[in-house]
Amino acid sequence: MTINRAFTRIEEGEIHYRYAGNDSDETVYMIHSSPASSVILIPMIEKLSASFKVIAPDTLGFGDSVAPTQEWPSAGDYADSVIRVMDSLEIESCHFFGSHTGAHIASEVAIKYPDRVKKLVLDGIAMFSDEERKEYLEHYAPEIKPDEFGQHLVWAWNFVRDQFIYFPYFKKTPEHRRAEVSMAPPELLNKLVLEVLKGLSTYHKGYHAAFTHEDKVRLPLIDVETFCGASEDDPLKTGIDKAEELIPNSSKGLFPSESSEEGLSKKAETVTDFLNG
């Protein structure tokens, strides 16, 4: 299935999005993880578009979308912008798929605008302790600006690469090594780095929204049917049980790793079955 690209305009400015599938099918709105853009969702877009019309925008301040207007937007602020995108694309209601940072944003869409959400899939959601939140806010997503010696270019490459090696990436010790994950090929690293560089001065705002999201208070307010999942090699998979306990009308399960075609297909099949069920 061909993936197309386009822009739409909301009050903040232009929003870039990828889309695929048939207009006659149910729509799935996909919200990507940090720090890149909807480019990271391309494999799942390709799979899900066989059954759905898929819309996958770059979140404000990521990829080719305009930056948020707030200095420190919350997950709820990002959710409000999602509704503006839906309105601009004339989407009354649809299914939602949110990954990592996108899971926090999608959950807020479901809480604040339940009439706009049919079913919700959370693909990895961080359920951190207060100590972890403090540590991640301090170390995970530093504010970066272009440097006259190009040091920001080196930083971006290492930032993306190291996330495939360690979790959290800033703890480069054997006990934090992601042994179950293979290093991404240079071509993929380059693609992700380029997306990070597009949002160099604003990428950290999405992380901040996720790390400050009051998930333990907010998730019980979700009324729509929800699937709490994560891939087997996802470092956030420990959040599945906690999220499922908090969300009233929810179920949970592990997805296979997307690193193989078989695993990717099985993950898409699980999501499709849930949304069509």
PDB file of C-alpha atoms in Angstrom:
ATOM      1  CA  MET A   1       0.000   0.000   0.000  1.00  0.00           C
ATOM      2  CA  THR A   2       1.393   3.392  -1.004  1.00  0.00           C
ATOM      3  CA  ILE A   3       2.067   5.859   1.812  1.00  0.00           C
ATOM      4  CA  ASN A   4       1.379   9.449   0.833  1.00  0.00           C
ATOM      5  CA  ARG A   5       2.497  12.682   2.479  1.00  0.00           C
ATOM      6  CA  ALA A   6       0.672  15.971   2.834  1.00  0.00           C
ATOM      7  CA  PHE A   7       0.245  19.060   4.979  1.00  0.00           C
ATOM      8  CA  THR A   8      -2.771  20.515   6.695  1.00  0.00           C
ATOM      9  CA  ARG A   9      -3.035  23.775   8.586  1.00  0.00           C
ATOM     10  CA  ILE A  10      -4.212  24.405  12.137  1.00  0.00           C
ATOM     11  CA  GLU A  11      -3.953  27.550  14.257  1.00  0.00           C
ATOM     12  CA  GLU A  12      -0.292  26.892  15.121  1.00  0.00           C
ATOM     13  CA  GLY A  13       0.682  26.486  11.472  1.00  0.00           C
ATOM     14  CA  GLU A  14       1.360  23.594   9.086  1.00  0.00           C
ATOM     15  CA  ILE A  15       1.119  19.968  10.204  1.00  0.00           C
ATOM     16  CA  HIS A  16       2.835  17.290   8.145  1.00  0.00           C
ATOM     17  CA  TYR A  17       1.208  13.875   7.998  1.00  0.00           C
ATOM     18  CA  ARG A  18       1.493  10.522   6.300  1.00  0.00           C
ATOM     19  CA  TYR A  19      -1.589   8.678   5.142  1.00  0.00           C
ATOM     20  CA  ALA A  20      -2.516   5.449   3.424  1.00  0.00           C
ATOM     21  CA  GLY A  21      -5.487   3.169   2.877  1.00  0.00           C
ATOM     22  CA  ASN A  22      -8.950   3.565   1.415  1.00  0.00           C
ATOM     23  CA  ASP A  23     -11.248   6.463   2.281  1.00  0.00           C
ATOM     24  CA  SER A  24     -14.138   4.031   2.708  1.00  0.00           C
ATOM     25  CA  ASP A  25     -12.420   2.210   5.582  1.00  0.00           C
ATOM     26  CA  GLU A  26     -12.447   3.078   9.289  1.00  0.00           C
ATOM     27  CA  THR A  27      -9.766   5.609  10.193  1.00  0.00           C
ATOM     28  CA  VAL A  28      -6.872   4.993  12.584  1.00  0.00           C
ATOM     29  CA  TYR A  29      -5.046   8.075  13.852  1.00  0.00           C
ATOM     30  CA  MET A  30      -1.482   7.115  14.812  1.00  0.00           C
ATOM     31  CA  ILE A  31       0.647   9.205  17.199  1.00  0.00           C
ATOM     32  CA  HIS A  32       4.361   8.459  17.100  1.00  0.00           C
ATOM     33  CA  SER A  33       6.960   8.060  19.823  1.00  0.00           C
ATOM     34  CA  SER A  34       9.757  10.521  20.546  1.00  0.00           C
ATOM     35  CA  PRO A  35      12.203  11.731  19.321  1.00  0.00           C
ATOM     36  CA  ALA A  36      11.719  11.387  15.551  1.00  0.00           C
ATOM     37  CA  SER A  37       8.407  11.693  13.697  1.00  0.00           C
ATOM     38  CA  SER A  38       5.758   9.605  11.997  1.00  0.00           C
ATOM     39  CA  VAL A  39       8.589   8.129   9.941  1.00  0.00           C
ATOM     40  CA  ILE A  40       9.075   5.609  12.766  1.00  0.00           C
ATOM     41  CA  LEU A  41       5.526   4.348  12.172  1.00  0.00           C
ATOM     42  CA  ILE A  42       5.947   3.582   8.468  1.00  0.00           C
ATOM     43  CA  PRO A  43       6.147  -0.229   8.913  1.00  0.00           C
ATOM     44  CA  MET A  44       2.901  -0.271  10.927  1.00  0.00           C
ATOM     45  CA  ILE A  45       1.231   2.220   8.593  1.00  0.00           C
ATOM     46  CA  GLU A  46       1.943  -0.128   5.702  1.00  0.00           C
ATOM     47  CA  LYS A  47       0.415  -3.082   7.550  1.00  0.00           C
ATOM     48  CA  LEU A  48      -2.626  -1.364   9.045  1.00  0.00           C
ATOM     49  CA  SER A  49      -3.525   0.415   5.812  1.00  0.00           C
ATOM     50  CA  ALA A  50      -4.581  -2.937   4.378  1.00  0.00           C
ATOM     51  CA  SER A  51      -7.625  -2.737   6.674  1.00  0.00           C
ATOM     52  CA  PHE A  52      -7.923   0.940   7.639  1.00  0.00           C
ATOM     53  CA  LYS A  53      -7.497   4.476   6.425  1.00  0.00           C
ATOM     54  CA  VAL A  54      -4.401   5.507   8.398  1.00  0.00           C
ATOM     55  CA  ILE A  55      -3.491   9.080   9.328  1.00  0.00           C
ATOM     56  CA  ALA A  56      -0.096   9.593  10.997  1.00  0.00           C
ATOM     57  CA  PRO A  57       0.861  13.238  11.623  1.00  0.00           C
ATOM     58  CA  ASP A  58       4.141  14.542  12.951  1.00  0.00           C
ATOM     59  CA  THR A  59       3.353  15.824  16.443  1.00  0.00           C
ATOM     60  CA  LEU A  60       3.873  19.546  17.055  1.00  0.00           C
ATOM     61  CA  GLY A  61       7.607  20.276  17.198  1.00  0.00           C
ATOM     62  CA  PHE A  62       8.634  16.990  15.556  1.00  0.00           C
ATOM     63  CA  GLY A  63       9.574  16.205  11.976  1.00  0.00           C
ATOM     64  CA  ASP A  64       8.046  18.653   9.514  1.00  0.00           C
ATOM     65  CA  SER A  65       5.277  19.962  11.761  1.00  0.00           C
ATOM     66  CA  VAL A  66       5.231  23.435  13.271  1.00  0.00           C
ATOM     67  CA  ALA A  67       6.397  23.881  16.868  1.00  0.00           C
ATOM     68  CA  PRO A  68       3.924  24.160  19.759  1.00  0.00           C
ATOM     69  CA  THR A  69       3.143  27.664  20.928  1.00  0.00           C
ATOM     70  CA  GLN A  70       3.424  26.861  24.643  1.00  0.00           C
ATOM     71  CA  GLU A  71       6.848  26.882  26.260  1.00  0.00           C
ATOM     72  CA  TRP A  72       6.084  23.604  28.056  1.00  0.00           C
ATOM     73  CA  PRO A  73       3.003  21.982  26.520  1.00  0.00           C
ATOM     74  CA  SER A  74       1.365  19.203  28.493  1.00  0.00           C
ATOM     75  CA  ALA A  75       0.077  15.901  27.129  1.00  0.00           C
ATOM     76  CA  GLY A  76      -3.348  17.552  27.267  1.00  0.00           C
ATOM     77  CA  ASP A  77      -2.121  20.476  25.163  1.00  0.00           C
ATOM     78  CA  TYR A  78      -0.822  18.066  22.541  1.00  0.00           C
ATOM     79  CA  ALA A  79      -4.192  16.273  22.678  1.00  0.00           C
ATOM     80  CA  ASP A  80      -5.949  19.559  21.960  1.00  0.00           C
ATOM     81  CA  SER A  81      -3.773  19.995  18.866  1.00  0.00           C
ATOM     82  CA  VAL A  82      -4.740  16.494  17.713  1.00  0.00           C
ATOM     83  CA  ILE A  83      -8.391  17.548  17.745  1.00  0.00           C
ATOM     84  CA  ARG A  84      -7.509  20.595  15.643  1.00  0.00           C
ATOM     85  CA  VAL A  85      -5.812  18.295  13.135  1.00  0.00           C
ATOM     86  CA  MET A  86      -8.876  16.034  13.073  1.00  0.00           C
ATOM     87  CA  ASP A  87     -11.108  19.031  12.473  1.00  0.00           C
ATOM     88  CA  SER A  88      -8.902  20.261   9.641  1.00  0.00           C
ATOM     89  CA  LEU A  89      -9.047  16.819   8.026  1.00  0.00           C
ATOM     90  CA  GLU A  90     -12.794  16.515   8.693  1.00  0.00           C
ATOM     91  CA  ILE A  91     -12.426  13.411  10.868  1.00  0.00           C
ATOM     92  CA  GLU A  92     -15.376  13.284  13.262  1.00  0.00           C
ATOM     93  CA  SER A  93     -14.219  10.214  15.191  1.00  0.00           C
ATOM     94  CA  CYS A  94     -11.750   7.383  14.707  1.00  0.00           C
ATOM     95  CA  HIS A  95      -9.587   4.758  16.360  1.00  0.00           C
ATOM     96  CA  PHE A  96      -6.338   5.829  18.006  1.00  0.00           C
ATOM     97  CA  PHE A  97      -2.918   4.181  18.185  1.00  0.00           C
ATOM     98  CA  GLY A  98      -0.325   5.918  20.382  1.00  0.00           C
ATOM     99  CA  SER A  99       3.265   4.808  20.897  1.00  0.00           C
ATOM    100  CA  HIS A 100       5.330   5.878  23.940  1.00  0.00           C
ATOM    101  CA  THR A 101       4.995   9.697  24.016  1.00  0.00           C
ATOM    102  CA  GLY A 102       2.122   9.199  21.598  1.00  0.00           C
ATOM    103  CA  ALA A 103       0.432   6.868  24.093  1.00  0.00           C
ATOM    104  CA  HIS A 104       0.295   9.630  26.696  1.00  0.00           C
ATOM    105  CA  ILE A 105      -1.104  12.055  24.120  1.00  0.00           C
ATOM    106  CA  ALA A 106      -3.651   9.551  22.797  1.00  0.00           C
ATOM    107  CA  SER A 107      -4.821   8.740  26.313  1.00  0.00           C
ATOM    108  CA  GLU A 108      -5.504  12.441  26.895  1.00  0.00           C
ATOM    109  CA  VAL A 109      -7.478  12.633  23.651  1.00  0.00           C
ATOM    110  CA  ALA A 110      -9.632   9.768  24.932  1.00  0.00           C
ATOM    111  CA  ILE A 111     -10.116  11.465  28.315  1.00  0.00           C
ATOM    112  CA  LYS A 112     -10.816  14.992  27.089  1.00  0.00           C
ATOM    113  CA  TYR A 113     -12.675  14.118  23.890  1.00  0.00           C
ATOM    114  CA  PRO A 114     -14.258  10.648  24.351  1.00  0.00           C
ATOM    115  CA  ASP A 115     -16.784  11.266  21.586  1.00  0.00           C
ATOM    116  CA  ARG A 116     -13.914  11.576  19.084  1.00  0.00           C
ATOM    117  CA  VAL A 117     -12.317   8.216  19.997  1.00  0.00           C
ATOM    118  CA  LYS A 118     -13.745   4.840  19.031  1.00  0.00           C
ATOM    119  CA  LYS A 119     -11.090   2.476  20.396  1.00  0.00           C
ATOM    120  CA  LEU A 120      -7.627   3.125  21.793  1.00  0.00           C
ATOM    121  CA  VAL A 121      -4.373   1.191  21.444  1.00  0.00           C
ATOM    122  CA  LEU A 122      -1.479   2.136  23.734  1.00  0.00           C
ATOM    123  CA  ASP A 123       1.745   0.762  22.279  1.00  0.00           C
ATOM    124  CA  GLY A 124       4.141   1.117  25.207  1.00  0.00           C
ATOM    125  CA  ILE A 125       3.344   3.669  27.887  1.00  0.00           C
ATOM    126  CA  ALA A 126       5.805   4.862  30.515  1.00  0.00           C
ATOM    127  CA  MET A 127       4.557   4.277  34.051  1.00  0.00           C
ATOM    128  CA  PHE A 128       7.484   5.731  35.955  1.00  0.00           C
ATOM    129  CA  SER A 129       7.994   6.214  39.667  1.00  0.00           C
ATOM    130  CA  ASP A 130       8.449   9.731  41.008  1.00  0.00           C
ATOM    131  CA  GLU A 131      12.197   9.129  41.280  1.00  0.00           C
ATOM    132  CA  GLU A 132      12.389   7.938  37.676  1.00  0.00           C
ATOM    133  CA  ARG A 133      10.394  10.928  36.468  1.00  0.00           C
ATOM    134  CA  LYS A 134      12.800  13.298  38.196  1.00  0.00           C
ATOM    135  CA  GLU A 135      15.827  11.505  36.781  1.00  0.00           C
ATOM    136  CA  TYR A 136      14.439  11.387  33.228  1.00  0.00           C
ATOM    137  CA  LEU A 137      13.401  15.029  33.282  1.00  0.00           C
ATOM    138  CA  GLU A 138      16.937  15.919  34.288  1.00  0.00           C
ATOM    139  CA  HIS A 139      18.891  13.684  31.920  1.00  0.00           C
ATOM    140  CA  TYR A 140      16.836  12.175  29.075  1.00  0.00           C
ATOM    141  CA  ALA A 141      15.996  15.043  26.734  1.00  0.00           C
ATOM    142  CA  PRO A 142      18.312  18.029  27.100  1.00  0.00           C
ATOM    143  CA  GLU A 143      17.564  21.252  25.284  1.00  0.00           C
ATOM    144  CA  ILE A 144      19.824  21.364  22.208  1.00  0.00           C
ATOM    145  CA  LYS A 145      20.691  24.259  19.928  1.00  0.00           C
ATOM    146  CA  PRO A 146      22.780  24.353  16.724  1.00  0.00           C
ATOM    147  CA  ASP A 147      26.473  24.671  17.502  1.00  0.00           C
ATOM    148  CA  GLU A 148      28.984  26.554  15.332  1.00  0.00           C
ATOM    149  CA  PHE A 149      31.309  23.552  15.436  1.00  0.00           C
ATOM    150  CA  GLY A 150      28.528  21.099  14.538  1.00  0.00           C
ATOM    151  CA  GLN A 151      28.590  19.338  17.877  1.00  0.00           C
ATOM    152  CA  HIS A 152      24.794  19.076  17.739  1.00  0.00           C
ATOM    153  CA  LEU A 153      25.191  16.797  14.715  1.00  0.00           C
ATOM    154  CA  VAL A 154      27.385  14.394  16.658  1.00  0.00           C
ATOM    155  CA  TRP A 155      25.024  14.594  19.613  1.00  0.00           C
ATOM    156  CA  ALA A 156      21.997  13.686  17.463  1.00  0.00           C
ATOM    157  CA  TRP A 157      23.688  10.594  16.013  1.00  0.00           C
ATOM    158  CA  ASN A 158      24.809   9.333  19.417  1.00  0.00           C
ATOM    159  CA  PHE A 159      21.432  10.151  20.980  1.00  0.00           C
ATOM    160  CA  VAL A 160      19.547   8.046  18.440  1.00  0.00           C
ATOM    161  CA  ARG A 161      22.098   5.231  18.253  1.00  0.00           C
ATOM    162  CA  ASP A 162      22.459   4.836  22.010  1.00  0.00           C
ATOM    163  CA  GLN A 163      18.716   4.338  22.455  1.00  0.00           C
ATOM    164  CA  PHE A 164      19.115   1.057  20.582  1.00  0.00           C
ATOM    165  CA  ILE A 165      21.884   0.000  22.969  1.00  0.00           C
ATOM    166  CA  TYR A 166      20.843   1.136  26.460  1.00  0.00           C
ATOM    167  CA  PHE A 167      17.725   1.995  28.416  1.00  0.00           C
ATOM    168  CA  PRO A 168      17.737   4.611  29.573  1.00  0.00           C
ATOM    169  CA  TYR A 169      20.297   5.581  26.960  1.00  0.00           C
ATOM    170  CA  PHE A 170      22.221   7.889  29.306  1.00  0.00           C
ATOM    171  CA  LYS A 171      23.099   4.983  31.623  1.00  0.00           C
ATOM    172  CA  LYS A 172      25.810   3.284  29.609  1.00  0.00           C
ATOM    173  CA  THR A 173      26.449   0.352  31.921  1.00  0.00           C
ATOM    174  CA  PRO A 174      26.130  -3.416  31.338  1.00  0.00           C
ATOM    175  CA  GLU A 175      22.973  -3.735  33.482  1.00  0.00           C
ATOM    176  CA  HIS A 176      21.188  -1.177  31.283  1.00  0.00           C
ATOM    177  CA  ARG A 177      22.208  -2.715  27.978  1.00  0.00           C
ATOM    178  CA  ARG A 178      19.311  -3.779  25.746  1.00  0.00           C
ATOM    179  CA  ALA A 179      20.580  -7.240  24.977  1.00  0.00           C
ATOM    180  CA  GLU A 180      17.375  -8.248  23.184  1.00  0.00           C
ATOM    181  CA  VAL A 181      17.676  -5.499  20.553  1.00  0.00           C
ATOM    182  CA  SER A 182      19.973  -5.564  17.532  1.00  0.00           C
ATOM    183  CA  MET A 183      21.677  -2.393  16.385  1.00  0.00           C
ATOM    184  CA  ALA A 184      19.652  -0.628  13.720  1.00  0.00           C
ATOM    185  CA  PRO A 185      21.259  -0.429  10.272  1.00  0.00           C
ATOM    186  CA  PRO A 186      23.037   2.860   9.479  1.00  0.00           C
ATOM    187  CA  GLU A 187      20.381   3.742   6.902  1.00  0.00           C
ATOM    188  CA  LEU A 188      17.630   3.687   9.566  1.00  0.00           C
ATOM    189  CA  LEU A 189      19.788   5.556  12.067  1.00  0.00           C
ATOM    190  CA  ASN A 190      20.439   8.228   9.462  1.00  0.00           C
ATOM    191  CA  LYS A 191      16.724   8.553   8.687  1.00  0.00           C
ATOM    192  CA  LEU A 192      15.841   8.954  12.367  1.00  0.00           C
ATOM    193  CA  VAL A 193      18.694  11.388  13.013  1.00  0.00           C
ATOM    194  CA  LEU A 194      17.523  13.621  10.178  1.00  0.00           C
ATOM    195  CA  GLU A 195      14.061  13.740  11.747  1.00  0.00           C
ATOM    196  CA  VAL A 196      15.523  14.613  15.148  1.00  0.00           C
ATOM    197  CA  LEU A 197      17.521  17.427  13.577  1.00  0.00           C
ATOM    198  CA  LYS A 198      14.359  18.885  12.047  1.00  0.00           C
ATOM    199  CA  GLY A 199      12.929  19.304  15.534  1.00  0.00           C
ATOM    200  CA  LEU A 200      16.245  19.949  17.260  1.00  0.00           C
ATOM    201  CA  SER A 201      15.088  22.900  19.339  1.00  0.00           C
ATOM    202  CA  THR A 202      11.651  21.487  20.217  1.00  0.00           C
ATOM    203  CA  TYR A 203      11.954  17.667  20.431  1.00  0.00           C
ATOM    204  CA  HIS A 204      12.427  17.819  24.211  1.00  0.00           C
ATOM    205  CA  LYS A 205       8.980  19.351  24.747  1.00  0.00           C
ATOM    206  CA  GLY A 206       7.244  16.077  23.862  1.00  0.00           C
ATOM    207  CA  TYR A 207       9.418  14.131  26.259  1.00  0.00           C
ATOM    208  CA  HIS A 208       8.686  16.675  28.980  1.00  0.00           C
ATOM    209  CA  ALA A 209       4.938  16.243  28.405  1.00  0.00           C
ATOM    210  CA  ALA A 210       5.253  12.461  28.736  1.00  0.00           C
ATOM    211  CA  PHE A 211       7.471  12.576  31.819  1.00  0.00           C
ATOM    212  CA  THR A 212       5.152  15.015  33.604  1.00  0.00           C
ATOM    213  CA  HIS A 213       1.912  13.301  32.587  1.00  0.00           C
ATOM    214  CA  GLU A 214      -0.046  12.377  35.711  1.00  0.00           C
ATOM    215  CA  ASP A 215      -0.864   8.947  34.294  1.00  0.00           C
ATOM    216  CA  LYS A 216      -1.844   7.313  37.596  1.00  0.00           C
ATOM    217  CA  VAL A 217      -4.512   9.989  38.067  1.00  0.00           C
ATOM    218  CA  ARG A 218      -5.545  10.390  34.450  1.00  0.00           C
ATOM    219  CA  LEU A 219      -5.693   6.838  33.041  1.00  0.00           C
ATOM    220  CA  PRO A 220      -8.655   5.759  35.241  1.00  0.00           C
ATOM    221  CA  LEU A 221     -10.667   8.482  33.486  1.00  0.00           C
ATOM    222  CA  ILE A 222     -10.500   6.664  30.122  1.00  0.00           C
ATOM    223  CA  ASP A 223     -13.912   5.263  29.204  1.00  0.00           C
ATOM    224  CA  VAL A 224     -13.266   3.975  25.686  1.00  0.00           C
ATOM    225  CA  GLU A 225     -12.258   0.385  25.079  1.00  0.00           C
ATOM    226  CA  THR A 226      -8.476   0.220  25.319  1.00  0.00           C
ATOM    227  CA  PHE A 227      -5.733  -2.289  24.539  1.00  0.00           C
ATOM    228  CA  CYS A 228      -2.534  -1.860  26.561  1.00  0.00           C
ATOM    229  CA  GLY A 229       0.326  -3.436  24.656  1.00  0.00           C
ATOM    230  CA  ALA A 230       4.033  -3.263  24.014  1.00  0.00           C
ATOM    231  CA  SER A 231       6.508  -5.180  21.916  1.00  0.00           C
ATOM    232  CA  GLU A 232       8.473  -7.935  23.625  1.00  0.00           C
ATOM    233  CA  ASP A 233      11.694  -5.941  23.248  1.00  0.00           C
ATOM    234  CA  ASP A 234      10.161  -2.642  24.383  1.00  0.00           C
ATOM    235  CA  PRO A 235      11.777  -1.302  27.585  1.00  0.00           C
ATOM    236  CA  LEU A 236       8.391   0.204  28.506  1.00  0.00           C
ATOM    237  CA  LYS A 237       6.613  -3.162  28.474  1.00  0.00           C
ATOM    238  CA  THR A 238       6.592  -3.162  32.279  1.00  0.00           C
ATOM    239  CA  GLY A 239       3.960  -0.417  32.088  1.00  0.00           C
ATOM    240  CA  ILE A 240       1.364  -2.730  30.515  1.00  0.00           C
ATOM    241  CA  ASP A 241       0.182  -4.291  33.766  1.00  0.00           C
ATOM    242  CA  LYS A 242      -0.012  -0.945  35.584  1.00  0.00           C
ATOM    243  CA  ALA A 243      -1.906   0.746  32.760  1.00  0.00           C
ATOM    244  CA  GLU A 244      -4.360  -2.134  32.371  1.00  0.00           C
ATOM    245  CA  GLU A 245      -5.100  -2.060  36.103  1.00  0.00           C
ATOM    246  CA  LEU A 246      -5.884   1.670  35.940  1.00  0.00           C
ATOM    247  CA  ILE A 247      -7.999   1.795  32.781  1.00  0.00           C
ATOM    248  CA  PRO A 248     -11.535   0.441  33.447  1.00  0.00           C
ATOM    249  CA  ASN A 249     -12.461  -0.999  30.053  1.00  0.00           C
ATOM    250  CA  SER A 250      -9.108  -2.410  28.996  1.00  0.00           C
ATOM    251  CA  SER A 251      -7.203  -5.525  28.066  1.00  0.00           C
ATOM    252  CA  LYS A 252      -3.496  -6.172  27.661  1.00  0.00           C
ATOM    253  CA  GLY A 253      -0.967  -8.222  25.752  1.00  0.00           C
ATOM    254  CA  LEU A 254       2.552  -8.321  24.375  1.00  0.00           C
ATOM    255  CA  PHE A 255       3.274  -7.739  20.708  1.00  0.00           C
ATOM    256  CA  PRO A 256       6.060  -9.636  18.956  1.00  0.00           C
ATOM    257  CA  SER A 257       9.138  -7.605  18.095  1.00  0.00           C
ATOM    258  CA  GLU A 258       8.793  -5.535  14.927  1.00  0.00           C
ATOM    259  CA  SER A 259      12.366  -6.438  13.949  1.00  0.00           C
ATOM    260  CA  SER A 260      11.144  -9.351  11.809  1.00  0.00           C
ATOM    261  CA  GLU A 261       8.501  -9.353   9.096  1.00  0.00           C
ATOM    262  CA  GLU A 262       6.682 -12.131  10.934  1.00  0.00           C
ATOM    263  CA  GLY A 263       6.652 -10.164  14.180  1.00  0.00           C
ATOM    264  CA  LEU A 264       5.501  -6.988  12.460  1.00  0.00           C
ATOM    265  CA  SER A 265       2.664  -8.835  10.726  1.00  0.00           C
ATOM    266  CA  LYS A 266       1.567 -10.468  13.974  1.00  0.00           C
ATOM    267  CA  LYS A 267       1.565  -7.124  15.775  1.00  0.00           C
ATOM    268  CA  ALA A 268      -0.550  -5.536  13.038  1.00  0.00           C
ATOM    269  CA  GLU A 269      -2.900  -8.532  13.119  1.00  0.00           C
ATOM    270  CA  THR A 270      -3.378  -8.176  16.891  1.00  0.00           C
ATOM    271  CA  VAL A 271      -4.131  -4.463  16.567  1.00  0.00           C
ATOM    272  CA  THR A 272      -6.504  -5.054  13.649  1.00  0.00           C
ATOM    273  CA  ASP A 273      -8.404  -7.779  15.494  1.00  0.00           C
ATOM    274  CA  PHE A 274      -8.843  -5.539  18.524  1.00  0.00           C
ATOM    275  CA  LEU A 275     -10.049  -2.542  16.516  1.00  0.00           C
ATOM    276  CA  ASN A 276     -12.422  -4.658  14.434  1.00  0.00           C
ATOM    277  CA  GLY A 277     -13.660  -6.733  17.368  1.00  0.00           C
TER     278      GLY A 277
END
